[in-house]
Coordinates of C-alpha atoms in Angstrom, one line a residue:
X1 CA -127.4 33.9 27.6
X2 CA -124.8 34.9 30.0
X3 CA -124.3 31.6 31.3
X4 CA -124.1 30.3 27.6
X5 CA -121.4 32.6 27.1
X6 CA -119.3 31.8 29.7
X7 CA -119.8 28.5 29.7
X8 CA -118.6 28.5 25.7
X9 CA -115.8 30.7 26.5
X10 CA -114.6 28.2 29.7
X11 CA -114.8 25.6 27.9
X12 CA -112.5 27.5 25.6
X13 CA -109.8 28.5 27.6
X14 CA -110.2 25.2 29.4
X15 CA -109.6 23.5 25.6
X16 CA -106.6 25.8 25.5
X17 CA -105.1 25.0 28.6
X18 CA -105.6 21.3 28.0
X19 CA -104.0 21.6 24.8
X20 CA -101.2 24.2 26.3
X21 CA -100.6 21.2 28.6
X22 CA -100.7 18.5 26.5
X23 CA -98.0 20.5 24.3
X24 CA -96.1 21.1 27.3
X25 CA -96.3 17.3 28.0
X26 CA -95.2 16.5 24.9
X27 CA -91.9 19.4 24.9
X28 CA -91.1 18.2 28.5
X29 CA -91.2 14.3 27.2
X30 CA -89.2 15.2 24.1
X31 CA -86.8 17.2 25.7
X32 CA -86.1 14.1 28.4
X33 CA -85.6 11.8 25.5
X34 CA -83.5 13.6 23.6
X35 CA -81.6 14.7 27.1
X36 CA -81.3 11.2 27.8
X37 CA -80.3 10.2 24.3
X38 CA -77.8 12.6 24.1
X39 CA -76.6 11.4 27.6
X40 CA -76.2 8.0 25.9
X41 CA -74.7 9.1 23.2
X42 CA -72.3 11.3 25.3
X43 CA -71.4 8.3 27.2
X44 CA -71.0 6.3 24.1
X45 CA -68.8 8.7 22.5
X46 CA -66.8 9.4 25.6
X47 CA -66.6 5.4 25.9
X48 CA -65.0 5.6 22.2
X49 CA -63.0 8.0 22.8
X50 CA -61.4 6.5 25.9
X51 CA -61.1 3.5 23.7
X52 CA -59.5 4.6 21.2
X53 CA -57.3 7.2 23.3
X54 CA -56.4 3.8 25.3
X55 CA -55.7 1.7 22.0
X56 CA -53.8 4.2 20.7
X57 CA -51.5 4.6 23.7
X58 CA -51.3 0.8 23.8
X59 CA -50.1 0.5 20.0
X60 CA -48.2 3.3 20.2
X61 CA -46.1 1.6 23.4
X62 CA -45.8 -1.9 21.7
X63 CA -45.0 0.0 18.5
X64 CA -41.8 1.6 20.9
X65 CA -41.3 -1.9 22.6
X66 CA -41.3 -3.6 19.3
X67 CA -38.9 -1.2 18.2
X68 CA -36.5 -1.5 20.9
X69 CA -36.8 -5.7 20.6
X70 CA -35.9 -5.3 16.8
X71 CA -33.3 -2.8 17.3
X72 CA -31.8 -5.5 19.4
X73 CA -32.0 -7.8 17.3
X74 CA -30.7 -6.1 14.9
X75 CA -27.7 -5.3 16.7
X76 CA -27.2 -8.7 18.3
X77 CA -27.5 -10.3 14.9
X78 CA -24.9 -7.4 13.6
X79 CA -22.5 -8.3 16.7
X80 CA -22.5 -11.9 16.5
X81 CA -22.1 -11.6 12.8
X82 CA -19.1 -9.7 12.9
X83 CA -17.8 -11.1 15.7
X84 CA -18.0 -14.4 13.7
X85 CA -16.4 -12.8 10.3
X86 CA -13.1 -13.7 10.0
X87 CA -12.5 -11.9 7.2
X88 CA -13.9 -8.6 7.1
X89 CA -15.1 -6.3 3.8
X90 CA -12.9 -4.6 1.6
X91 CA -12.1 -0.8 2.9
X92 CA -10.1 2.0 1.3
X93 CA -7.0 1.3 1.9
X94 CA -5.7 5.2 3.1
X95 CA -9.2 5.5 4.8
X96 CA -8.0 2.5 6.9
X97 CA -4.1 3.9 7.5
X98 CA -5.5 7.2 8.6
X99 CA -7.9 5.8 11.2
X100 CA -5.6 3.1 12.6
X101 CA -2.3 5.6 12.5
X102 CA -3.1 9.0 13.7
X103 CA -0.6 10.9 15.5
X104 CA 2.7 12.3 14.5
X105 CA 4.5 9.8 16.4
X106 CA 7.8 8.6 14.3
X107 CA 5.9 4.4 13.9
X108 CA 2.6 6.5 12.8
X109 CA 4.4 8.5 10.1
X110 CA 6.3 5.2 9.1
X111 CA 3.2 3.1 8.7
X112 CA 1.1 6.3 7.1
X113 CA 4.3 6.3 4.3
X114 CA 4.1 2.4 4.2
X115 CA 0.6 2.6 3.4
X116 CA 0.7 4.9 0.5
X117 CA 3.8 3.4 -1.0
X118 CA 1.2 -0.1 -1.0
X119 CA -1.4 2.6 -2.7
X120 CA 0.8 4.7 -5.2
X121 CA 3.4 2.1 -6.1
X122 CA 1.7 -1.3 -6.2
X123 CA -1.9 0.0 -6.9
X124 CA -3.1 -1.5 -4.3
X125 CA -6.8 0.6 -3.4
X126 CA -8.5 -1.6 -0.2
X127 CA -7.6 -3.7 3.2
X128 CA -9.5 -6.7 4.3
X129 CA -8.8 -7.0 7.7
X130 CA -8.5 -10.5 9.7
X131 CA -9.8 -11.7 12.7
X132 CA -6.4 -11.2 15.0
X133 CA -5.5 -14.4 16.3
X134 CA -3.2 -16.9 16.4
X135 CA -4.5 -18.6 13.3
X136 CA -4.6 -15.5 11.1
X137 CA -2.0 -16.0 9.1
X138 CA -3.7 -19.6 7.9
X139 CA -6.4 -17.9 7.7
X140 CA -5.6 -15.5 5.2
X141 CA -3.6 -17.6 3.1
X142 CA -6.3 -20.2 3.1
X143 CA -9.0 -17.2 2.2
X144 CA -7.2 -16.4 -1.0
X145 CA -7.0 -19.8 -2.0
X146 CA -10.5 -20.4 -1.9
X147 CA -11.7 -16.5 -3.1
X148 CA -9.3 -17.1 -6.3
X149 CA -10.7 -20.4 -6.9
X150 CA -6.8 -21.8 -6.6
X151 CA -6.3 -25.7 -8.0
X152 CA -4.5 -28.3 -5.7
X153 CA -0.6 -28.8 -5.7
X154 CA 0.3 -31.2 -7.7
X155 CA 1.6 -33.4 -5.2
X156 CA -1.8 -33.4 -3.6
X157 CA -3.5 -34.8 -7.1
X158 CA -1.4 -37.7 -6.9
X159 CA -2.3 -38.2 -3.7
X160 CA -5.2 -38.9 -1.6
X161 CA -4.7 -36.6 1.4
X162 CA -7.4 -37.8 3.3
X163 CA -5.2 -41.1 4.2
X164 CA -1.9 -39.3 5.1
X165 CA -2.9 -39.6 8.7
X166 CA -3.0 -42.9 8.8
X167 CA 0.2 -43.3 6.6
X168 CA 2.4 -41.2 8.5
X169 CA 1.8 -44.0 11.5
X170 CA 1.5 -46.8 9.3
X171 CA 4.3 -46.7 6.5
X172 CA 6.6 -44.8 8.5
X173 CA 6.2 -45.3 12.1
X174 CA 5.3 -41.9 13.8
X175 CA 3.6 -43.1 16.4
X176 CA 4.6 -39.5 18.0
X177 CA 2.0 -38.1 16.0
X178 CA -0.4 -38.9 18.9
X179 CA 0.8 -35.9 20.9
X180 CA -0.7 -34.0 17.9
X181 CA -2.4 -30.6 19.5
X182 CA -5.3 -28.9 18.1
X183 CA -4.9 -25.5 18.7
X184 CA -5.8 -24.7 22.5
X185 CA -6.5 -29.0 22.8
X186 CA -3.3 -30.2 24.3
X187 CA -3.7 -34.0 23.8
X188 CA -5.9 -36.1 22.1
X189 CA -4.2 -39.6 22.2
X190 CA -5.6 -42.2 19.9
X191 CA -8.3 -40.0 18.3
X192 CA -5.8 -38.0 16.9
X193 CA -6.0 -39.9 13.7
X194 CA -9.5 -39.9 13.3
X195 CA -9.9 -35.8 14.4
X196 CA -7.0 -35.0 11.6
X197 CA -8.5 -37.6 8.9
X198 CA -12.0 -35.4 9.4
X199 CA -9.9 -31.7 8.8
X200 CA -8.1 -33.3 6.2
X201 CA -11.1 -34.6 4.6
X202 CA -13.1 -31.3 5.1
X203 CA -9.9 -29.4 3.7
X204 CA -10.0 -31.5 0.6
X205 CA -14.1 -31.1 0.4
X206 CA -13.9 -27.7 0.4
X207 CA -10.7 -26.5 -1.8
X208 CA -12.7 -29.3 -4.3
X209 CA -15.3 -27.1 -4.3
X210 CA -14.3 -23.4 -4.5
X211 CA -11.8 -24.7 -7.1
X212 CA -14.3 -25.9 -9.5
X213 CA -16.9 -22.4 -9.1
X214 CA -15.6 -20.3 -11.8
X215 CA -17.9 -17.0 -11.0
X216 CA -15.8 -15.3 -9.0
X217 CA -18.3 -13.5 -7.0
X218 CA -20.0 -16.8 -5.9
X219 CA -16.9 -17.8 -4.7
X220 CA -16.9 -14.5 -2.5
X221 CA -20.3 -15.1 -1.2
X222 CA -19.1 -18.6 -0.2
X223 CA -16.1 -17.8 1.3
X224 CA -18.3 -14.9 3.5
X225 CA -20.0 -18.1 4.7
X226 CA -17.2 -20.7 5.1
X227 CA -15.6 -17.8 7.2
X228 CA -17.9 -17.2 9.8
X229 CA -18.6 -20.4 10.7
X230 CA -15.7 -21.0 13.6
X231 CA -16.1 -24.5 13.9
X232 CA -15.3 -25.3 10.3
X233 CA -12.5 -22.7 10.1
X234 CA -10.4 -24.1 12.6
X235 CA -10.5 -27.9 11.1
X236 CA -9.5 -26.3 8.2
X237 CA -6.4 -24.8 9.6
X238 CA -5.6 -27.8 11.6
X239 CA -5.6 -29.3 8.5
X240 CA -2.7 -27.2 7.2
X241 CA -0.7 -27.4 9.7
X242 CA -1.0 -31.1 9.3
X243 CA -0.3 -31.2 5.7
X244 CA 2.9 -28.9 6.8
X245 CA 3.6 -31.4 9.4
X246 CA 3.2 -34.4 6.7
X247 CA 5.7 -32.1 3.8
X248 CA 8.5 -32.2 6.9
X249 CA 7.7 -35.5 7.7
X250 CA 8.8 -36.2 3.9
X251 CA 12.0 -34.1 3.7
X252 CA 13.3 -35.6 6.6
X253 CA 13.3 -39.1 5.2
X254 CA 14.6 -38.1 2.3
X255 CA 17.6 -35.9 4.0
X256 CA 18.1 -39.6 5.6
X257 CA 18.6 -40.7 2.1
X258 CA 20.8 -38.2 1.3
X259 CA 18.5 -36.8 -1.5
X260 CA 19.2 -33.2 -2.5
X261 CA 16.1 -31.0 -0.2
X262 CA 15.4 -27.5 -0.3
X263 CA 17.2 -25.1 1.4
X264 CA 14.8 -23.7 3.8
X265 CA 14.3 -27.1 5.4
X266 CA 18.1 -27.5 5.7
X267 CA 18.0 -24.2 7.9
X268 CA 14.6 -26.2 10.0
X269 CA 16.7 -28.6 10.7
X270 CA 19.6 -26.9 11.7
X271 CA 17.6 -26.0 14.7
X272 CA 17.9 -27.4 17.9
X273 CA 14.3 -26.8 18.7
X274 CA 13.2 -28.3 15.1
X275 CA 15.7 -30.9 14.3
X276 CA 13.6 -33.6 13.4
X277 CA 9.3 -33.9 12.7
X278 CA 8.4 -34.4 16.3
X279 CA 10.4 -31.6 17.7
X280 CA 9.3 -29.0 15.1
X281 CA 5.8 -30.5 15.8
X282 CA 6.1 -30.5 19.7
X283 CA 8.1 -26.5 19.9
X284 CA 6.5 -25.0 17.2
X285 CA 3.6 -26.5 15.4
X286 CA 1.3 -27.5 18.4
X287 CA 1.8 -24.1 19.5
X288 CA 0.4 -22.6 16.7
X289 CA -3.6 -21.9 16.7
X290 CA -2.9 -21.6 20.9
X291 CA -0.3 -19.5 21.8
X292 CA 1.7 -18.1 19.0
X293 CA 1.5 -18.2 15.3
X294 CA 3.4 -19.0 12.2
X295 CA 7.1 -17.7 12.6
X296 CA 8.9 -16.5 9.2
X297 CA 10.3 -20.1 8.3
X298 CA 6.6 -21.7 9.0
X299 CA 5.3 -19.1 6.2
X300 CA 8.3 -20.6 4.1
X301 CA 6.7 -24.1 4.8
X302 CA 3.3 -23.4 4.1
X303 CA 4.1 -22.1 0.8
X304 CA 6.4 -25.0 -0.4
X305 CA 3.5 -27.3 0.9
X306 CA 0.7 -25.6 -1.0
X307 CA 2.8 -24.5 -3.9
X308 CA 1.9 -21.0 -4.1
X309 CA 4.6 -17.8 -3.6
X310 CA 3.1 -15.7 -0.1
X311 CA 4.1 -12.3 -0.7
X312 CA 3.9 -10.5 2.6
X313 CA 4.6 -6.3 2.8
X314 CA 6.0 -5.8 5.7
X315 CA 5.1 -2.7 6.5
X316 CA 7.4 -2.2 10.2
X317 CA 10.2 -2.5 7.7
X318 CA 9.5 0.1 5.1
X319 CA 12.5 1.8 3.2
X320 CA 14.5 -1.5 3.5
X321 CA 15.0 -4.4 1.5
X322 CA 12.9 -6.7 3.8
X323 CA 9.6 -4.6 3.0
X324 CA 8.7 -7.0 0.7
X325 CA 9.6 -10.8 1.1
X326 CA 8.1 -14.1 -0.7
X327 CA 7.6 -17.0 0.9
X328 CA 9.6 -19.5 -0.7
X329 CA 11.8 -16.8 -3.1
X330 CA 12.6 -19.6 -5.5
X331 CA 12.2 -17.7 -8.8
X332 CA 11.7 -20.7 -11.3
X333 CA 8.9 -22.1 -9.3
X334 CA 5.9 -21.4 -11.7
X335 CA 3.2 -21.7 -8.8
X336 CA 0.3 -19.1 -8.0
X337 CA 0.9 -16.1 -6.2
X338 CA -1.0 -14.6 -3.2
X339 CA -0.5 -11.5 -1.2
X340 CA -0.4 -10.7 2.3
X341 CA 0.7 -7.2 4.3
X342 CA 1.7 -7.0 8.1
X343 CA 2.5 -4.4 10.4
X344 CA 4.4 -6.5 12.9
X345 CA 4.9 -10.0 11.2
X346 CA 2.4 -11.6 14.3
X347 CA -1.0 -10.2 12.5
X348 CA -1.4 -10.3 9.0
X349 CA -4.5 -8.6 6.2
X350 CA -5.4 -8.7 3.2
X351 CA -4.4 -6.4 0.1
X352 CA -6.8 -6.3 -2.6
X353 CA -5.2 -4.7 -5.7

């Protein structure tokens, strides 16, 4: 009976161990798996982490880089642009005296005056400034032309100018015309006619054009563009100073003929250094665009071969009677009239009223 017992209650605690074991097998399995997967997953999410931490430092330093590259881009594309821009955007006109005159010196005060007089007196409120050079004074003639949408002299409708090249050789025998100089190009021999026949061609072109737009803020934008481009400004100006090398050319034959000529190329001609077309052409005009600009009696020229009155404020000579000149002064001409101010009669701007 006693055996019975004991063997019952062994086999008991035996079952209950058995089961205490099998239970602990089971907790001690469970516990490894889920160590194990939590090991995984630790290393998962530390792997994503690290991968993310990593991508994010790697988009945030191309982010920087691409930032820097566009910045200077930006600012290349800014310098190149307005270091091609002629003619630069309209600014306050006393904001611009204030900044380029500051000082109490006796010139500063001068110009400061000059300045407001332009503002107060002849209403005029902003400054384009032009590219300094030696071709700034074509340059901002030829700029008004274009921006007011100016028609050709009249001589130049009766005319095709395109062929005046060829003419000035041809009909009146200036061979000398060969030693024509393009700005800084000293000589150019017999391609002279064909180089002057393409500025005069691209002069004609162009004036053609911004003559016939009649929205005046078109003609803005396109003048924005003609103006920055280098290349086609300078055949442009070479083209004026051929077409003032053509209108001396002309008045000289007819001084030959004794014909009655305007004053101003009477006082050329007195000149020893411009006596004739090739001399004013060798000491003067080939020098222009290279090392010097257009002296007083060129600005005369220019305007009597364009037909329009240049009226220049000339702002070194404020409180005299030469602060304000016109170029030609002949008061029945009925011709267009465009507006310049200098500071030193070498540089000229641009007034906008």
């Amino acid at each position: 009976m006693r055996l019975a017992v004991w063997t019952c209650a062994g086999r008991r605690r035996h079952g209950l161990l058995y089961h205490d074991d099998q239970v602990h097998s089971w907790t001690l399995v469970t516990s490894q798996a889920l160590d194990t997967a939590w090991k995984v997953a630790r290393g998962s999410v530390t792997l994503a982490v690290a991968f993310l931490v990593a991508a994010l430092c790697y988009v945030r330093r191309m982010h920087s880089y691409l930032g820097r590259r566009l910045k200077w881009w930006i600012g290349y594309l800014q310098r190149k642009f307005k270091r091609n821009l002629s003619v630069e955007a309209e600014v306050d006109l006393l904001s611009y005296s204030a900044r380029e005159w500051k000082g109490e010196t006796p010139r500063a005060k001068l110009m400061r005056k000059a300045y407001e007089e332009l503002f107060w007196r002849h209403h005029i409120k902003c400054v384009r400034q032009v590219k300094r050079d030696n071709y700034d004074a074509l340059r901002s003639v030829l700029f008004q032309i274009f921006s007011q949408g100016l028609s050709f002299p009249s001589w130049m409708k009766e005319k095709d100018i395109v062929k005046l090249p060829e003419k000035l050789l041809f009909s009146q025998g200036c061979n000398w015309i060969q030693q024509y100089s393009f700005g800084p190009e000293k000589y150019t021999g017999s391609n002279v006619f064909g180089k002057l026949r393409k500025c005069v061609e691209l002069l004609k072109t162009q004036w053609t054009e911004f003559s016939g737009i009649k929205d005046y803020h078109k003609r803005g934008s396109m003048c924005n563009i003609l103006f920055s481009d280098a290349i086609l400004e300078y055949k442009l100006y070479e083209a004026l100073k051929f077409i003032m090398l053509y209108q001396v050319t002309e008045v000289y034959e007819q001084m030959k003929t004794q014909k009655v000529i305007p004053s101003l190329f009477r006082l050329l001609f007195s000149r020893e250094t411009s006596s004739d077309p090739l001399s004013f052409m060798m000491n003067h005009l080939n020098s222009v665009g290279d090392t010097c600009g257009l002296e007083q009696i060129d600005m005369f020229i220019l305007g009597h071969s364009l037909e329009i009155k240049i009226k220049v404020f000339r702002l070194f000579k404020f409180n005299s009677r030469d602060f304000e000149v016109c170029y030609p002064d002949l008061p029945f001409r009925e011709w267009p009239e465009i507006s310049l101010l200098t500071e030193n009669d070498r540089h000229y701007h641009i007034p906008v009223f």
